[in-house]
Amino acid sequence: MAVVPQESINQFEALMEEVDESLKRTFQNVHHGYPHETLTRFLKAREGNVTKAHKMLVDCLNWRVQNDIDDMLAKPIVPEELYRAIRDSQLIGLSGYSHEGLPVFAVGVGLSTFDKASVHYYVQSHIQINEYRDRVILPAATKKYGKHVSKCIKVLDMTGLKFSALNQIKLMTIISSIDDLNYPEKTQTYYIVNAPYVFSACWKVVKPLLQERTRRKIDVLSGCGQDDLLKIMDYSSLPHFCRKRSTGSSNYLDSVENCFSLDHPFHQQLYNYTQQQFLISKPAAPVKQGSVHVSLPEDADEEDIAKTLESELEKFKDLDIVQNH
């Protein structure tokens, strides 16, 4: 739905006055001074139904309290070698900003292996990036551009997508459910680039299963997407995998170009921030190794999509085996 009636926001606001103080406290880390905008996000996620939106937000706030999400940025993943391994296998980074001031997050879907740590570490890392985006990146963008910036753009790179991606469907479903249930309407558009044949075939099957509000946000671009993305951002903000390389140019990327790398400024700032927050919260305690165990959502729609995608990928896997014999 495009516009949320003010009356619905008022009803929602009145319901939120009734929640426990602990939920009101964590709600401050959700709205960051923009409560009406946040209520609008949850209303849009539930098609304007105030009762459903209220339940969704209360469930989200309870999840935050039960899993200590407010302190997630004070729980650095150590040692650094482990965090570097996570960054090398869970490819995501901030490449720049759009002309409208929206942060541009690059996601290496095809080349992410998720095989260097436990599921809990990857979930912890994902939530930390979400919280850092909402608490640091978006407020800084709001200040810089002189207007409220509450959403981001995501560019999903399908380079290297293989049938082995089947092994990661469950983890990707968990991460997707966390975003859908607890960080709704935070992404304006998902741009898909470098899509191989296997993606194109499966996309035709999965697309009808997605909610309409999600489908409207997905844009599959031709090739690496450079020409289309340059209409909304400068070249310097393009993710490295969207940049056309001239014949004979080196494929080597330094740490400043490759926003997936732990050496990239974004990840250095994020990692240093979590360590600083830990020292502020527990100045006398050493940082201990160990992942944070977050309760994982169970979302029927996400599970259905995952099962359907797995089924379709298996068909193409069998076809590939036949063609190669």
Coordinates of C-alpha atoms in Angstrom, one line a residue:
M1 CA 0.0 0.0 0.0
A2 CA 1.3 3.4 -1.0
V3 CA -0.2 5.7 1.6
V4 CA -1.0 4.9 5.3
P5 CA -4.0 6.9 6.7
Q6 CA -3.1 9.1 9.6
E7 CA -6.0 7.6 11.5
S8 CA -4.3 4.2 11.4
I9 CA -1.1 5.7 12.7
N10 CA -3.0 7.3 15.5
Q11 CA -4.7 4.0 16.4
F12 CA -1.3 2.2 16.3
E13 CA 0.3 4.9 18.4
A14 CA -2.4 4.6 21.1
L15 CA -1.9 0.8 21.2
M16 CA 1.9 1.3 21.7
E17 CA 1.2 3.4 24.7
E18 CA -0.1 0.3 26.5
V19 CA 3.1 -1.8 26.1
D20 CA 5.5 -2.6 28.9
E21 CA 8.3 -0.2 29.7
S22 CA 11.0 -2.6 28.6
L23 CA 9.4 -2.7 25.1
K24 CA 9.2 1.1 25.1
R25 CA 12.9 1.3 25.8
T26 CA 13.9 -1.0 23.0
F27 CA 11.4 0.8 20.7
Q28 CA 13.6 3.8 21.0
N29 CA 16.4 1.8 19.3
V30 CA 14.0 1.0 16.5
H31 CA 12.6 4.4 15.7
H32 CA 15.6 6.7 16.5
G33 CA 13.5 9.7 16.9
Y34 CA 11.0 8.9 14.1
P35 CA 8.2 6.9 15.7
H36 CA 5.5 7.7 13.2
E37 CA 7.8 6.6 10.3
T38 CA 8.5 3.4 12.1
L39 CA 4.8 2.7 12.7
T40 CA 4.2 3.4 9.0
R41 CA 6.8 0.8 8.1
F42 CA 5.1 -1.9 10.1
L43 CA 1.7 -0.9 8.8
K44 CA 2.9 -1.3 5.2
A45 CA 4.3 -4.7 6.1
R46 CA 0.9 -5.8 7.2
E47 CA -1.1 -4.1 4.4
G48 CA -2.4 -1.4 6.7
N49 CA -4.0 -3.7 9.2
V50 CA -3.5 -2.0 12.6
T51 CA -4.1 -5.1 14.7
K52 CA -1.6 -7.2 12.6
A53 CA 0.9 -4.4 12.5
H54 CA 0.7 -4.0 16.3
K55 CA 1.3 -7.7 16.9
M56 CA 4.2 -7.7 14.5
L57 CA 5.9 -4.8 16.2
V58 CA 5.3 -6.2 19.7
D59 CA 6.7 -9.5 18.6
C60 CA 9.7 -7.6 17.2
L61 CA 10.2 -5.7 20.4
N62 CA 9.9 -8.9 22.5
W63 CA 12.5 -10.6 20.2
R64 CA 14.8 -7.6 20.8
V65 CA 14.5 -7.8 24.6
Q66 CA 14.7 -11.6 24.8
N67 CA 17.9 -11.7 22.6
D68 CA 19.5 -8.5 24.0
I69 CA 19.5 -6.9 20.5
D70 CA 20.0 -3.4 22.0
D71 CA 23.5 -4.6 23.1
M72 CA 24.4 -6.5 19.9
L73 CA 26.8 -3.8 18.8
A74 CA 28.7 -4.3 22.1
K75 CA 29.4 -7.9 21.3
P76 CA 32.4 -8.0 18.9
I77 CA 33.2 -11.3 17.1
V78 CA 36.7 -12.3 18.2
P79 CA 39.4 -13.1 17.4
E80 CA 39.9 -10.9 14.4
E81 CA 40.9 -13.9 12.3
L82 CA 37.5 -15.4 12.9
Y83 CA 35.7 -12.2 11.9
R84 CA 37.9 -11.9 8.8
A85 CA 36.9 -15.5 7.8
I86 CA 33.2 -14.5 8.3
R87 CA 33.6 -11.4 6.1
D88 CA 35.3 -13.6 3.4
S89 CA 32.4 -16.0 3.4
Q90 CA 29.4 -13.8 4.1
L91 CA 29.9 -11.1 1.4
I92 CA 28.2 -7.8 2.2
G93 CA 29.4 -4.3 2.4
L94 CA 28.6 -0.6 2.0
S95 CA 29.8 0.7 -1.4
G96 CA 28.5 4.2 -1.2
Y97 CA 25.3 6.3 -1.5
S98 CA 22.7 7.0 -4.1
H99 CA 22.0 10.5 -5.4
E100 CA 19.1 10.6 -2.9
G101 CA 21.4 9.8 -0.1
L102 CA 20.4 6.2 0.4
P103 CA 23.2 3.8 1.5
V104 CA 24.1 1.3 -1.2
F105 CA 24.7 -2.2 0.3
A106 CA 26.4 -4.8 -1.9
V107 CA 25.7 -8.4 -1.3
G108 CA 27.7 -11.3 -2.9
V109 CA 24.9 -13.9 -3.1
G110 CA 26.6 -16.2 -5.6
L111 CA 30.1 -16.3 -4.0
S112 CA 29.1 -16.4 -0.3
T113 CA 29.9 -19.8 1.1
F114 CA 28.9 -19.5 4.8
D115 CA 31.3 -22.3 5.6
K116 CA 33.9 -20.7 8.0
A117 CA 31.8 -20.4 11.2
S118 CA 28.6 -21.6 12.8
V119 CA 25.1 -20.4 11.8
H120 CA 24.9 -18.3 15.0
Y121 CA 28.0 -16.3 14.1
Y122 CA 26.6 -15.5 10.6
V123 CA 23.3 -14.5 12.2
Q124 CA 25.1 -12.3 14.8
S125 CA 27.1 -10.6 12.1
H126 CA 24.0 -10.0 10.0
I127 CA 22.1 -8.4 12.9
Q128 CA 25.2 -6.3 13.8
I129 CA 25.2 -4.9 10.3
N130 CA 21.5 -4.2 10.4
E131 CA 21.8 -2.4 13.8
Y132 CA 24.9 -0.4 12.7
R133 CA 23.0 0.6 9.5
D134 CA 20.0 1.8 11.6
R135 CA 21.9 3.4 14.5
V136 CA 24.9 4.9 12.7
I137 CA 24.8 4.9 8.9
L138 CA 21.2 6.1 8.4
P139 CA 21.4 8.9 11.1
A140 CA 24.6 10.1 9.6
A141 CA 23.1 10.1 6.1
T142 CA 20.1 12.0 7.5
K143 CA 22.4 14.6 8.9
K144 CA 24.5 14.8 5.8
Y145 CA 21.7 15.1 3.3
G146 CA 19.4 17.3 5.4
K147 CA 16.4 15.0 5.2
H148 CA 15.3 11.8 6.9
V149 CA 17.0 8.8 5.3
S150 CA 15.4 5.6 6.6
K151 CA 15.9 3.1 3.8
C152 CA 18.8 1.6 1.8
I153 CA 19.4 0.1 -1.6
K154 CA 20.7 -3.4 -2.0
V155 CA 22.6 -4.7 -5.0
L156 CA 22.7 -8.5 -5.2
D157 CA 25.5 -10.1 -7.2
M158 CA 24.7 -13.5 -8.5
T159 CA 28.2 -14.1 -10.0
G160 CA 29.3 -17.6 -9.3
L161 CA 25.8 -18.9 -8.3
K162 CA 26.0 -22.7 -8.3
F163 CA 23.9 -25.6 -7.4
S164 CA 25.9 -25.9 -4.1
A165 CA 23.8 -22.8 -3.0
L166 CA 21.3 -25.4 -2.1
N167 CA 23.3 -26.1 1.1
Q168 CA 22.8 -22.5 2.2
I169 CA 19.0 -22.1 1.6
K170 CA 18.1 -22.7 5.3
L171 CA 20.6 -20.1 6.6
M172 CA 19.5 -17.6 3.9
T173 CA 15.8 -18.2 4.9
I174 CA 16.7 -17.5 8.5
I175 CA 18.4 -14.3 7.7
S176 CA 15.6 -13.3 5.3
S177 CA 13.0 -14.0 8.0
I178 CA 14.8 -11.9 10.6
D179 CA 14.8 -9.0 8.2
D180 CA 11.1 -9.4 7.2
L181 CA 9.8 -9.7 10.7
N182 CA 12.1 -7.3 12.6
Y183 CA 13.4 -4.8 10.0
P184 CA 10.5 -4.4 7.6
E185 CA 10.5 -1.8 4.8
K186 CA 14.2 -0.9 5.3
T187 CA 15.2 -1.6 1.7
Q188 CA 13.8 0.6 -1.1
T189 CA 14.9 -1.6 -4.0
Y190 CA 16.8 -4.9 -4.5
Y191 CA 18.8 -4.8 -7.8
I192 CA 19.9 -8.2 -9.1
V193 CA 23.0 -8.2 -11.3
N194 CA 25.2 -10.8 -13.1
A195 CA 22.4 -13.3 -13.1
P196 CA 23.4 -16.7 -14.6
Y197 CA 21.0 -19.0 -16.3
V198 CA 20.2 -21.1 -13.2
F199 CA 19.0 -17.9 -11.4
S200 CA 16.9 -16.8 -14.3
A201 CA 15.1 -20.2 -14.5
C202 CA 14.4 -20.4 -10.8
W203 CA 13.4 -16.7 -10.6
K204 CA 10.4 -17.5 -12.9
V205 CA 9.3 -20.1 -10.3
V206 CA 10.0 -18.2 -7.1
K207 CA 8.6 -14.8 -8.2
P208 CA 4.9 -15.7 -8.0
L209 CA 5.5 -17.0 -4.4
L210 CA 6.7 -13.6 -3.1
Q211 CA 4.4 -11.1 -1.6
E212 CA 3.5 -8.3 -3.9
R213 CA 5.2 -5.6 -1.8
T214 CA 8.4 -7.6 -2.1
R215 CA 8.1 -8.3 -5.8
R216 CA 7.7 -4.6 -6.5
K217 CA 11.1 -3.9 -5.0
I218 CA 13.1 -6.4 -7.0
D219 CA 14.6 -5.3 -10.3
V220 CA 16.7 -7.7 -12.4
L221 CA 19.2 -5.7 -14.4
S222 CA 21.0 -6.6 -17.6
G223 CA 24.6 -7.8 -17.2
C224 CA 26.6 -6.1 -14.4
G225 CA 24.0 -3.4 -14.1
Q226 CA 26.4 -0.5 -14.4
D227 CA 24.4 1.5 -17.0
D228 CA 21.2 1.3 -15.0
L229 CA 22.7 2.0 -11.6
L230 CA 24.6 5.0 -12.9
K231 CA 21.2 6.7 -13.3
I232 CA 20.8 6.7 -9.5
M233 CA 24.4 6.8 -8.1
D234 CA 27.8 8.0 -9.1
Y235 CA 30.5 5.7 -10.4
S236 CA 32.4 5.9 -7.1
S237 CA 29.4 4.3 -5.3
L238 CA 29.0 1.4 -7.7
P239 CA 29.8 -2.0 -6.1
H240 CA 33.0 -3.4 -7.6
F241 CA 31.1 -6.2 -9.3
C242 CA 29.0 -3.7 -11.2
R243 CA 32.0 -1.9 -12.9
K244 CA 32.7 -2.8 -16.5
R245 CA 36.4 -3.5 -16.9
S246 CA 38.3 -2.6 -20.0
T247 CA 40.1 -5.3 -22.0
G248 CA 43.4 -6.0 -20.4
S249 CA 42.7 -4.3 -17.2
S250 CA 43.6 -6.1 -14.0
N251 CA 41.0 -8.1 -12.1
Y252 CA 42.8 -7.3 -8.8
L253 CA 40.8 -5.3 -6.3
D254 CA 42.4 -3.4 -3.4
S255 CA 40.7 -3.3 0.0
V256 CA 39.3 0.2 -0.7
E257 CA 37.5 -1.0 -3.9
N258 CA 36.3 -4.3 -2.5
C259 CA 33.6 -3.4 0.0
F260 CA 33.3 -7.1 1.1
S261 CA 36.8 -7.0 2.6
L262 CA 37.4 -6.5 6.4
D263 CA 40.0 -4.0 5.3
H264 CA 37.4 -1.8 3.6
P265 CA 36.7 1.4 5.6
F266 CA 33.1 0.4 6.3
H267 CA 34.0 -2.9 7.9
Q268 CA 36.9 -1.3 9.8
Q269 CA 34.6 1.3 11.2
L270 CA 32.0 -1.3 12.1
Y271 CA 34.5 -3.6 13.8
N272 CA 36.1 -0.8 15.7
Y273 CA 32.7 0.5 16.8
T274 CA 31.7 -2.9 18.3
Q275 CA 35.0 -3.1 20.2
Q276 CA 34.5 0.5 21.5
Q277 CA 30.9 -0.2 22.6
F278 CA 32.1 -3.3 24.4
L279 CA 34.7 -1.3 26.4
I280 CA 32.1 1.3 27.3
S281 CA 29.6 -1.4 28.5
K282 CA 32.2 -3.7 30.2
P283 CA 35.5 -1.7 30.6
A284 CA 37.1 -4.2 33.0
A285 CA 36.1 -7.4 31.2
P286 CA 38.1 -9.2 28.5
V287 CA 36.4 -9.9 25.2
K288 CA 35.4 -13.5 25.1
Q289 CA 35.2 -15.7 22.1
G290 CA 31.8 -17.2 21.4
S291 CA 28.8 -16.5 19.2
V292 CA 25.6 -14.9 20.4
H293 CA 22.7 -17.3 20.1
V294 CA 19.6 -15.5 18.8
S295 CA 16.2 -17.1 18.7
L296 CA 15.5 -17.8 15.1
P297 CA 12.1 -17.0 13.5
E298 CA 9.8 -19.6 12.0
D299 CA 8.1 -18.1 9.0
A300 CA 5.9 -20.4 6.9
D301 CA 6.1 -18.2 3.8
E302 CA 9.9 -18.2 3.9
E303 CA 10.0 -21.9 4.4
D304 CA 7.6 -22.5 1.5
I305 CA 9.8 -20.4 -0.8
A306 CA 13.0 -22.1 0.3
K307 CA 11.4 -25.6 -0.3
T308 CA 10.2 -24.5 -3.8
L309 CA 13.5 -23.0 -4.7
E310 CA 15.3 -26.2 -3.5
S311 CA 13.0 -28.3 -5.6
E312 CA 13.5 -26.3 -8.7
L313 CA 17.3 -26.2 -8.2
E314 CA 17.3 -30.0 -7.9
K315 CA 15.5 -30.3 -11.2
F316 CA 18.2 -28.2 -12.9
K317 CA 20.9 -30.1 -11.1
D318 CA 19.6 -33.3 -12.5
L319 CA 19.3 -31.8 -16.0
D320 CA 22.9 -30.6 -15.7
I321 CA 24.1 -34.1 -14.8
V322 CA 22.3 -35.6 -17.8
Q323 CA 23.7 -33.0 -20.2
N324 CA 27.2 -33.6 -19.1
H325 CA 27.1 -37.4 -19.7

